[in-house]
Coordinates of N, CA and C in Angstrom, one line a residue:
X1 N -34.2 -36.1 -9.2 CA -33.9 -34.7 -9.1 C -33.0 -34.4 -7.8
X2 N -32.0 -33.8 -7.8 CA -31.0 -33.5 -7.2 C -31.3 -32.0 -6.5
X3 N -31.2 -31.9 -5.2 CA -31.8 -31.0 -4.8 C -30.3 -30.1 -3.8
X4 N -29.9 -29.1 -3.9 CA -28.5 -28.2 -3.2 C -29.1 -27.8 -2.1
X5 N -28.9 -28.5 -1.1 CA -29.3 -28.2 0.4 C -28.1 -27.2 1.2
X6 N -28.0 -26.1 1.9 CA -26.7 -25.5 2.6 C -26.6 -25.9 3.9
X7 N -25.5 -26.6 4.6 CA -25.3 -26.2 6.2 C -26.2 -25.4 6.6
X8 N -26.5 -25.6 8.6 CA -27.1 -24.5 9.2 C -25.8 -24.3 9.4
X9 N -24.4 -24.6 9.8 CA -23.2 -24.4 10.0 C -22.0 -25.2 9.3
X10 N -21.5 -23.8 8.9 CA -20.1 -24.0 8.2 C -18.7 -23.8 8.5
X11 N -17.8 -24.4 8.3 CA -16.4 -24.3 8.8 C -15.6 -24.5 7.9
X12 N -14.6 -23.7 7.9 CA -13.6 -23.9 6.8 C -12.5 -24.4 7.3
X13 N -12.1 -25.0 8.4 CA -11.7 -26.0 9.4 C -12.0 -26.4 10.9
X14 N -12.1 -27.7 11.1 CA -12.7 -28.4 12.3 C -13.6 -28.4 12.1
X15 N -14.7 -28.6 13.4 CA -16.2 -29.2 13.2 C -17.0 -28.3 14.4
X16 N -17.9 -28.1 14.4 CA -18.7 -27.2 14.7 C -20.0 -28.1 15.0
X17 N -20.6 -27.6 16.3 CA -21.6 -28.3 16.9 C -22.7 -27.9 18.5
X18 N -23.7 -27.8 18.4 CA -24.2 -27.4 19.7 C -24.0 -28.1 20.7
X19 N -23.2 -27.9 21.5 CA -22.6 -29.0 22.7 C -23.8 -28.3 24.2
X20 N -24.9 -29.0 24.7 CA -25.8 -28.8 26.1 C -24.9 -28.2 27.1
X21 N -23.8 -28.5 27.4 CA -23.1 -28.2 28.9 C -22.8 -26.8 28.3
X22 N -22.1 -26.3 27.8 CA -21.8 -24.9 27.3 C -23.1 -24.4 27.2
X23 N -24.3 -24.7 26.5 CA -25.1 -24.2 26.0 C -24.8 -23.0 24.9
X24 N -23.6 -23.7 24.4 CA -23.6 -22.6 22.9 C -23.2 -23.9 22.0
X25 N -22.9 -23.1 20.1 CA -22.5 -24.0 19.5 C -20.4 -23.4 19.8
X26 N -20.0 -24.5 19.7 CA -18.7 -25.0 20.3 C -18.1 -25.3 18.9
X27 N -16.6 -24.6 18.4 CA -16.4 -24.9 17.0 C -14.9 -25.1 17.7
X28 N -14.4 -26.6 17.6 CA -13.5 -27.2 17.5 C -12.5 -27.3 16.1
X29 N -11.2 -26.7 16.9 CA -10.1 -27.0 15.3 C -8.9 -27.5 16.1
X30 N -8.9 -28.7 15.6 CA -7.5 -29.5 16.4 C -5.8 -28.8 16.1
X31 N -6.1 -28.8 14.9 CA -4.5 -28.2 14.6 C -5.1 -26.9 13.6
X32 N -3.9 -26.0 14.2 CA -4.2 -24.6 13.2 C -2.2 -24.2 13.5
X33 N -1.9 -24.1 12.2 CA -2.0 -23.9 10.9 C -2.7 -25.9 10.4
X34 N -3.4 -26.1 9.5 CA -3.7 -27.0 9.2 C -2.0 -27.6 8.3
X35 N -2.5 -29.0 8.0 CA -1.4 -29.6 7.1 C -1.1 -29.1 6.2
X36 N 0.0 -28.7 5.6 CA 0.3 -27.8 4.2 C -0.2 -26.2 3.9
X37 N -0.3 -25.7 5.5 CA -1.1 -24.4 5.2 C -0.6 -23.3 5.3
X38 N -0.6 -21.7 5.1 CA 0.1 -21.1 5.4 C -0.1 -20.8 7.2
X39 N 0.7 -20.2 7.7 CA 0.5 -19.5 9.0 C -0.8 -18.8 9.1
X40 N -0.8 -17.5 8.4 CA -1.6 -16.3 8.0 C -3.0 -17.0 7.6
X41 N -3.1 -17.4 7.8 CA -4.5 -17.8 6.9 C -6.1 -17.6 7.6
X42 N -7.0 -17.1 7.2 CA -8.5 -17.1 7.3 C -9.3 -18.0 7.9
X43 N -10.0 -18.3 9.0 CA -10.6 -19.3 9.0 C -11.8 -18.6 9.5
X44 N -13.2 -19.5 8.6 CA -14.3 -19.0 8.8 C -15.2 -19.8 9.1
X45 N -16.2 -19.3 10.5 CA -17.4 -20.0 10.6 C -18.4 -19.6 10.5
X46 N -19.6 -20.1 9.7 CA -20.8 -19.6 9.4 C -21.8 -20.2 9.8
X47 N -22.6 -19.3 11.0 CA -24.0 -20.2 11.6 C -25.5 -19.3 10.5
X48 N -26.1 -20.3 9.9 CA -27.0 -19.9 9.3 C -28.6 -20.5 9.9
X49 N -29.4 -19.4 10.7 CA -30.7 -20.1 11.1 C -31.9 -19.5 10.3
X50 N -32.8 -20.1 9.8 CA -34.0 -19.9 9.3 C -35.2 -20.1 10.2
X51 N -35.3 -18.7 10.7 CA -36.7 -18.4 11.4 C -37.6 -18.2 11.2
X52 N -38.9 -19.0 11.7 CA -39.9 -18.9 11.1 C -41.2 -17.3 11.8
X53 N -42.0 -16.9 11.7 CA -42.1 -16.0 12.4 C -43.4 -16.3 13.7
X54 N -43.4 -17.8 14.1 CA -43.6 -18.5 15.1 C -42.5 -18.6 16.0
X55 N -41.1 -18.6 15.6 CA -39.9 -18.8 16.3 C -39.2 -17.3 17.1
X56 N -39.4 -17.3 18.6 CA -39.3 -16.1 19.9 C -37.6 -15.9 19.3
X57 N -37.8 -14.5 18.8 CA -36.5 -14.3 19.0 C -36.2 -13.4 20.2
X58 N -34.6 -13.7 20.6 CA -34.5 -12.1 21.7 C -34.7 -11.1 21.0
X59 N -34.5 -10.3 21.9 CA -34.5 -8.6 21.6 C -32.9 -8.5 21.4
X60 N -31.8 -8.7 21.4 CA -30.9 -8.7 21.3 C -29.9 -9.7 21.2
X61 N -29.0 -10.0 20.6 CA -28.1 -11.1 20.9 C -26.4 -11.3 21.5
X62 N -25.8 -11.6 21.8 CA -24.6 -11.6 22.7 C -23.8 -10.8 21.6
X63 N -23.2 -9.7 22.0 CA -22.2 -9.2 20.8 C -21.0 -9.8 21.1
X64 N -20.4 -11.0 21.4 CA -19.1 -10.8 21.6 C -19.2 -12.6 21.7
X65 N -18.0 -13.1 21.8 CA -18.0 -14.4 21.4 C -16.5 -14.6 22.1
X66 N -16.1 -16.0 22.3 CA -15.0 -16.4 23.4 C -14.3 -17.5 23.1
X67 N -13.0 -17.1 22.5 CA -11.9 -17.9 21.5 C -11.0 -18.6 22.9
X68 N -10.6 -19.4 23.3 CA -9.5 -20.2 23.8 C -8.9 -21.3 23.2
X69 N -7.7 -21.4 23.3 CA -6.7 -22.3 22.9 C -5.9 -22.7 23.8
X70 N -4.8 -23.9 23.7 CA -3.8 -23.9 24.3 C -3.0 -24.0 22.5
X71 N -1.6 -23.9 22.8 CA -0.5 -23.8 22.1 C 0.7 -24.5 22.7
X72 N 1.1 -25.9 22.3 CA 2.1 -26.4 23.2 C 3.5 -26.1 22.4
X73 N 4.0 -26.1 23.6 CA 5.7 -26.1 22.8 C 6.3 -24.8 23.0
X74 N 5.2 -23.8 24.0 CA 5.3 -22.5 23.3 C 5.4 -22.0 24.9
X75 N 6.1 -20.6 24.8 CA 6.7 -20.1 26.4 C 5.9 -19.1 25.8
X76 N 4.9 -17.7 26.1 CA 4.4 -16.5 25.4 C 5.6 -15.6 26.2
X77 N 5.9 -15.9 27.3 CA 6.6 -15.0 27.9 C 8.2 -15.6 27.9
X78 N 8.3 -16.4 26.7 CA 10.1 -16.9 26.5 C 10.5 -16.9 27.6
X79 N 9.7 -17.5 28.7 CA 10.8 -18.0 29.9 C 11.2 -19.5 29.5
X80 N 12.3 -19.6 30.1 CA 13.4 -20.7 30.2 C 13.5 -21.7 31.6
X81 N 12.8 -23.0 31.5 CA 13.5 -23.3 32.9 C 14.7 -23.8 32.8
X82 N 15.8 -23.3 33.4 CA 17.2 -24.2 33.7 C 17.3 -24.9 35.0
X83 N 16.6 -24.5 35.5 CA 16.7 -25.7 36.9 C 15.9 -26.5 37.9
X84 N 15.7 -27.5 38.3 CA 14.4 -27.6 38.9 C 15.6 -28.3 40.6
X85 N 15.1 -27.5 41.4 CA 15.4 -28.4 43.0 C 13.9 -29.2 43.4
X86 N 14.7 -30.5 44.0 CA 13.5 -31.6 44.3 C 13.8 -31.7 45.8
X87 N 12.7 -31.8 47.0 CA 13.3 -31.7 48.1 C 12.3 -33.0 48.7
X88 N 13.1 -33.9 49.4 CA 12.3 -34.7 50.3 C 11.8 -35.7 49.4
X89 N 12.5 -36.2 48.7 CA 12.2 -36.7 47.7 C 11.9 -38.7 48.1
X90 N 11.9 -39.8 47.6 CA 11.3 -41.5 48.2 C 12.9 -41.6 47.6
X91 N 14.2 -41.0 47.8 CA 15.4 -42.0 47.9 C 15.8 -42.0 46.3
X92 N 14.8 -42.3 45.0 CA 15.0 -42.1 43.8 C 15.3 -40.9 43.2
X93 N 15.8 -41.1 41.8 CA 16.0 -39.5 41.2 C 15.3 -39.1 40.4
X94 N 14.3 -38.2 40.6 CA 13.4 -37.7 40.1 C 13.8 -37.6 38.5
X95 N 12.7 -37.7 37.9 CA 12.3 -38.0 36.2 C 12.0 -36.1 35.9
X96 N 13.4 -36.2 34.8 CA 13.3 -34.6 34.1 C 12.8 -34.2 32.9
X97 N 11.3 -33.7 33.3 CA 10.6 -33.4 31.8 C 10.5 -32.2 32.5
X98 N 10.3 -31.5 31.2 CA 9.7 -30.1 31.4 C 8.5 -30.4 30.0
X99 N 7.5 -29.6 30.2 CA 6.4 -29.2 29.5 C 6.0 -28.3 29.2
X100 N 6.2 -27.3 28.1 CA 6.0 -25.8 27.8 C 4.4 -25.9 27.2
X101 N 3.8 -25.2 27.5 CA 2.1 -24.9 27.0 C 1.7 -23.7 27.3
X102 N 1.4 -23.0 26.6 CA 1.0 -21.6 26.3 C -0.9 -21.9 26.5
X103 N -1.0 -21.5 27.4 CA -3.1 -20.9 27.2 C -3.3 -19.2 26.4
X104 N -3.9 -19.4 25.8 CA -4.5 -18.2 25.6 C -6.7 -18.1 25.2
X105 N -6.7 -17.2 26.0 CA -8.0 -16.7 25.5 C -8.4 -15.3 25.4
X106 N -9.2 -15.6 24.1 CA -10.0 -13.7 24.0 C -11.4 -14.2 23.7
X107 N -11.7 -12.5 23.7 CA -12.9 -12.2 23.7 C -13.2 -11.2 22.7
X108 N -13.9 -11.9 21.5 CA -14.0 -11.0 20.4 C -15.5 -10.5 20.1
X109 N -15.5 -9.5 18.7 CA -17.0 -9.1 18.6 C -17.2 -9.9 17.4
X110 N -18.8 -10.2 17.6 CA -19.2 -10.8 16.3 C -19.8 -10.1 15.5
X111 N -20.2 -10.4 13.9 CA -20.4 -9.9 13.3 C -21.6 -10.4 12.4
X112 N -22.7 -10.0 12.8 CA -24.2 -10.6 12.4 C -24.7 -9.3 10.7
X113 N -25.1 -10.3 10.2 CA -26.2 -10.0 9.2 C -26.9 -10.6 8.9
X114 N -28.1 -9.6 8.6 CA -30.0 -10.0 8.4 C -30.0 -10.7 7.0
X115 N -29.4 -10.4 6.1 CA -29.8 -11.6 4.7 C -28.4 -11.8 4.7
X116 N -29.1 -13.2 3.8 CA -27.6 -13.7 3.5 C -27.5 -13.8 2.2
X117 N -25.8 -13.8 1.9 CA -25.5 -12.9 0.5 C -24.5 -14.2 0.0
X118 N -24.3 -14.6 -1.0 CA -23.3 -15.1 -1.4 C -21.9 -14.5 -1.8
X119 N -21.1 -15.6 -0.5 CA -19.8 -14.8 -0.2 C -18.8 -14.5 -1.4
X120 N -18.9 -14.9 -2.4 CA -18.4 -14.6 -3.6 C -19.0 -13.1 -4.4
X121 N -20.1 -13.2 -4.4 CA -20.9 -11.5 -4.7 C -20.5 -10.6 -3.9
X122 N -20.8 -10.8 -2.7 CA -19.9 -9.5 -1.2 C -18.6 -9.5 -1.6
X123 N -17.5 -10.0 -2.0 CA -16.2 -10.1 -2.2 C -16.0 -9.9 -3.4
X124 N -16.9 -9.8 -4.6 CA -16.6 -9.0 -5.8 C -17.3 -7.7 -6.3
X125 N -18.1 -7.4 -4.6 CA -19.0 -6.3 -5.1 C -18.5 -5.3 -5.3
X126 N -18.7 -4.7 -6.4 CA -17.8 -3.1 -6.6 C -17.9 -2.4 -5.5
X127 N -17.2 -1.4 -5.4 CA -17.4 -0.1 -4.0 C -17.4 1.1 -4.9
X128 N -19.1 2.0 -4.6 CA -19.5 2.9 -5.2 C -18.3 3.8 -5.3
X129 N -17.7 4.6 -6.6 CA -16.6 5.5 -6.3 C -17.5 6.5 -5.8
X130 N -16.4 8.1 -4.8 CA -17.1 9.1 -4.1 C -16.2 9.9 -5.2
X131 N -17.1 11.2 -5.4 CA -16.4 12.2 -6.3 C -15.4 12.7 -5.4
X132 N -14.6 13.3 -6.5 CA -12.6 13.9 -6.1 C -13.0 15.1 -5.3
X133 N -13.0 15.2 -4.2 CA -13.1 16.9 -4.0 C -11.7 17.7 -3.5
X134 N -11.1 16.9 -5.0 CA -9.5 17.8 -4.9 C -10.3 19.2 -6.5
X135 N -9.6 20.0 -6.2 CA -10.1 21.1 -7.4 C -9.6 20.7 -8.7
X136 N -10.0 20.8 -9.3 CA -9.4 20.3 -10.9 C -8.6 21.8 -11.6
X137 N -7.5 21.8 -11.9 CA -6.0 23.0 -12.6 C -7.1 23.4 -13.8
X138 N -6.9 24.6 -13.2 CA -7.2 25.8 -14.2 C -6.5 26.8 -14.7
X139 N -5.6 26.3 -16.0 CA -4.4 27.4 -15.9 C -4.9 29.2 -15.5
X140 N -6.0 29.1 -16.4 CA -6.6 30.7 -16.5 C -6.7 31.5 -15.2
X141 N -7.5 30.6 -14.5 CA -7.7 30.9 -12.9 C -6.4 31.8 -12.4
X142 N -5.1 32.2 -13.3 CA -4.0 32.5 -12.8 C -3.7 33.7 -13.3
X143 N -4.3 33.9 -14.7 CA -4.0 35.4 -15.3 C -4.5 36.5 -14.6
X144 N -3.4 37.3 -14.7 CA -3.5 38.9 -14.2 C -3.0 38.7 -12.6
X145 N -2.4 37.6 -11.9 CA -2.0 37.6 -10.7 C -0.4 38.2 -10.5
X146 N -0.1 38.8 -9.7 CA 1.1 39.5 -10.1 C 2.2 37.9 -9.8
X147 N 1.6 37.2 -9.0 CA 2.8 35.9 -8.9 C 2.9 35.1 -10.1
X148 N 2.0 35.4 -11.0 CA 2.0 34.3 -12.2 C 2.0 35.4 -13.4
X149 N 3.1 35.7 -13.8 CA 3.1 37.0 -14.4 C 2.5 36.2 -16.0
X150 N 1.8 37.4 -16.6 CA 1.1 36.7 -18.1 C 2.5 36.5 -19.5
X151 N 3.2 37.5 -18.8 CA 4.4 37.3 -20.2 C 5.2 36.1 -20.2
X152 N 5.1 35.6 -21.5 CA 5.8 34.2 -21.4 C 7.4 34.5 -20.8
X153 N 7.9 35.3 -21.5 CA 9.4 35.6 -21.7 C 9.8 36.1 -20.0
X154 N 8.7 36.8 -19.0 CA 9.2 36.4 -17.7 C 8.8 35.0 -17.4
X155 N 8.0 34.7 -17.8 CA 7.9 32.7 -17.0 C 9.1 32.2 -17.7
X156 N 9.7 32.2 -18.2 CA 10.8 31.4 -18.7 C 11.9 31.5 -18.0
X157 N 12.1 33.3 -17.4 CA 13.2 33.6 -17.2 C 13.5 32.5 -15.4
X158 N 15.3 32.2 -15.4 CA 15.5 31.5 -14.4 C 15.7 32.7 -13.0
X159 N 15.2 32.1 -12.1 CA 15.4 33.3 -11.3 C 16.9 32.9 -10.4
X160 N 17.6 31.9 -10.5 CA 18.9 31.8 -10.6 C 19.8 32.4 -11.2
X161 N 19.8 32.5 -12.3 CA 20.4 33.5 -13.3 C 20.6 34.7 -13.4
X162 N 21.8 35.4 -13.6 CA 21.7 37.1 -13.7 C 21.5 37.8 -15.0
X163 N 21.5 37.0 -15.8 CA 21.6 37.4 -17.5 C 19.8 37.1 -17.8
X164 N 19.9 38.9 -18.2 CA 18.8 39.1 -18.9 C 18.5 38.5 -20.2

């Protein structure tokens, strides 16, 4: 008998792990865009824990969570070096590399929920329609108003026109 066990953690790229020195779980993705991928793309990680009601939970949990990367190859502020002066140098001629590397870090909110749903059902779930509260056309609503005169043969007439 074949038994469908789920991740306590899931990733839809890299690997994901409780690393001691951080004291959090730590989700590593070496390359993003992945091989063959679009730019734009989704990437999701899902920590799933089953507590028992022996298991202390806080009273609250961290709302926010803490993304860094580096990005090599990349200037964020498109500066250019074109020159470098070398002073005092051992008599040799200094070796010309330049190395562009972009850091970035944020700080985003997370997003917790108490049961868990299968992500295919949340993403097909209908969204209750709200009734129209635009008024629904009542021609009648209009008889006897001097702007909407009742005679056909004035509604017809162009008010462009001078011929009766």
């Amino acid at each position: 008998m074949e038994t469908h066990s789920q991740e306590l953690m899931e990733t839809s790229s890299g690997q994901a792990k409780y690393e001691h020195q951080h004291k959090a779980i730590v989700w590593r993705v070496p390359r993003l865009p992945k091989h063959g991928q679009g730019s734009y793309t989704t990437h999701e990680f899902i920590c799933k824990l089953q507590l028992t009601s022996f298991d202390q939970m806080p009273e609250q949990f961290e709302k926010n969570f803490y993304v860094e990367f580096t990005q090599p190859a990349t200037a964020v502020s498109h500066t250019v070096l074109r020159s470098v002066s070398v002073s005092g140098g051992s008599g040799e001629p200094p070796e010309k590399f330049v190395k562009y590397l972009a850091r970035h870090e944020y700080k985003l909110e997370i997003e917790f929920s108490e049961k868990e749903q299968n992500t295919y059902m949340q993403a097909a779930q209908k969204k209750p329609q709200t009734e129209s509260k635009t008024p629904q056309h009542n021609p009648d609503a209009y008889i006897g108003q001097p702007e909407f005169p009742d005679d056909p043969a004035i509604c017809n007439k162009d008010s462009d026109t001078d011929s009766d």
